[in-house]
Amino acid sequence: MVTLLLDRTRLEVELSPLERAVSFRRDNLHIDREAIVKVQLTDDAWTWLRGVGSPGTHVPLVLAAGTWKSANGNDFVLIRRHKPSVVIDLEGAEFQRLILTTRHGLALAQALRLDATSELAEVTDIAATGAIPVVEPAPPARKRKPAVRPA
């Protein structure tokens, strides 16, 4: 899985040598923080895939990696099986969308809300330092018994 590094000015998607090979990419992705429009979490990244891989690697429902071209623009994807993923919509960057399989999607969304340091740090470390609001679930509603009327 990819490593997500964040500082005040940019998000860096650090790829392993194997991920670079299957995505036909020589270096890591560097995204300006200003270019990030929206971050969404998903359990099934395959539904977000659009266009065709060019260049890239595609083994249906197992692996999708590389640049995916569509009428809407280019997306960078790195999807593995049916694992939790993050979809990052961009504006004014090399890609219009990043679709990445990572278990740190929630930490990324939380870290983007917080002020990061000037040094690159993992998103899990940044999110752990900030106060993260936790929403308590509402108590279940009490069901009323139906009124019994004599016949």
XYZ file of C-alpha atoms in Angstrom:
151
model
C 0.000 0.000 0.000
C 1.080 3.537 -0.693
C 2.545 5.810 1.950
C 0.917 9.224 2.202
C 3.142 12.112 3.353
C 1.789 15.599 4.012
C 3.198 19.011 4.867
C 1.851 22.572 4.647
C 2.230 22.849 0.895
C 1.900 19.393 -0.627
C 0.768 15.804 -0.435
C 3.306 13.210 -1.521
C 2.190 9.738 -2.541
C 5.240 7.567 -1.977
C 5.279 4.477 -4.196
C 7.261 1.319 -3.538
C 9.486 -0.020 -6.331
C 6.852 -2.646 -7.201
C 4.086 -0.012 -7.305
C 6.238 2.127 -9.578
C 6.788 -0.809 -11.902
C 3.120 -1.785 -12.260
C 2.004 1.839 -12.639
C 4.785 2.653 -15.145
C 5.856 5.619 -13.033
C 9.448 6.653 -12.311
C 8.882 8.859 -9.296
C 6.462 9.642 -6.482
C 3.389 11.799 -6.963
C 3.644 15.367 -5.668
C 0.307 17.155 -5.300
C -0.032 20.774 -4.170
C -2.293 20.960 -1.159
C -4.237 23.790 -2.828
C -5.151 21.452 -5.707
C -7.079 19.065 -3.435
C -10.773 19.768 -3.851
C -12.411 16.775 -2.161
C -11.425 13.602 -0.310
C -13.841 10.675 -0.182
C -13.534 7.298 1.495
C -14.857 4.167 -0.192
C -14.967 0.451 0.474
C -15.024 -0.427 -3.234
C -12.713 1.666 -5.390
C -13.594 -0.300 -8.527
C -16.830 1.669 -8.853
C -14.800 4.892 -9.167
C -12.640 3.632 -12.037
C -13.292 5.408 -15.330
C -11.636 5.247 -18.739
C -8.848 2.927 -19.848
C -5.391 2.252 -18.455
C -2.741 3.898 -20.576
C -0.021 3.277 -19.437
C -0.902 0.975 -16.633
C -1.575 -2.533 -15.389
C -5.048 -4.008 -15.094
C -6.051 -7.395 -13.733
C -9.851 -7.186 -13.269
C -10.921 -7.082 -9.598
C -7.337 -7.781 -8.480
C -5.125 -4.832 -9.483
C -5.441 -1.550 -11.338
C -2.396 0.702 -11.412
C -1.192 3.615 -13.488
C -2.723 6.425 -15.505
C -6.322 5.992 -16.606
C -7.481 8.226 -19.437
C -11.108 9.200 -19.925
C -13.114 12.002 -21.518
C -13.006 13.840 -18.174
C -9.199 13.798 -17.965
C -6.466 11.617 -16.496
C -6.720 9.742 -13.200
C -3.940 8.030 -11.273
C -5.118 4.768 -9.745
C -3.561 2.171 -7.501
C -6.324 -0.242 -6.504
C -5.817 -3.632 -4.890
C -8.704 -6.065 -4.559
C -11.718 -4.870 -2.535
C -9.899 -2.994 0.216
C -10.672 0.420 1.747
C -9.615 3.240 -0.529
C -9.552 6.987 -0.824
C -10.678 9.072 -3.806
C -9.025 12.493 -4.047
C -10.487 14.990 -6.527
C -7.966 17.528 -7.815
C -8.092 20.776 -9.733
C -5.186 22.267 -11.654
C -2.881 19.279 -11.158
C -1.338 16.608 -13.379
C -4.293 14.321 -12.641
C -7.957 15.092 -12.051
C -8.416 12.290 -9.559
C -6.325 9.939 -7.427
C -7.843 6.591 -6.443
C -5.622 4.830 -3.931
C -6.036 1.705 -1.840
C -4.945 2.639 1.659
C -6.144 1.985 5.157
C -5.118 5.528 6.105
C -7.838 7.356 4.175
C -9.590 8.604 7.307
C -6.274 9.831 8.725
C -5.634 11.709 5.453
C -9.029 13.423 5.568
C -8.437 14.426 9.184
C -4.842 15.549 8.570
C -5.934 17.811 5.702
C -8.175 19.698 8.144
C -5.295 20.292 10.549
C -2.286 22.557 10.118
C 0.663 20.415 9.135
C 4.298 21.119 9.873
C 6.730 22.377 7.263
C 8.344 18.924 7.127
C 6.832 15.918 5.408
C 5.180 13.548 7.876
C 2.936 10.520 7.578
C -0.742 11.373 7.674
C -1.346 8.951 10.551
C 1.136 10.875 12.698
C -0.444 14.238 11.823
C -3.988 13.040 12.502
C -2.920 11.552 15.834
C -1.719 14.946 17.103
C -4.935 16.874 16.426
C -8.217 16.826 18.238
C -10.524 14.710 16.124
C -14.227 15.114 16.807
C -16.025 11.850 17.373
C -19.734 11.721 16.691
C -21.644 9.538 19.099
C -24.413 7.465 17.523
C -27.940 8.463 18.471
C -29.758 6.113 20.865
C -32.260 3.835 19.164
C -35.792 5.173 19.001
C -38.317 3.504 21.258
C -41.011 1.650 19.401
C -44.561 2.173 20.500
C -46.856 -0.786 20.822
C -49.811 -0.731 18.454
C -53.127 0.100 20.053
C -55.448 -2.872 20.391
C -59.054 -2.041 19.660
C -61.933 -4.308 20.479
C -63.841 -5.739 17.563
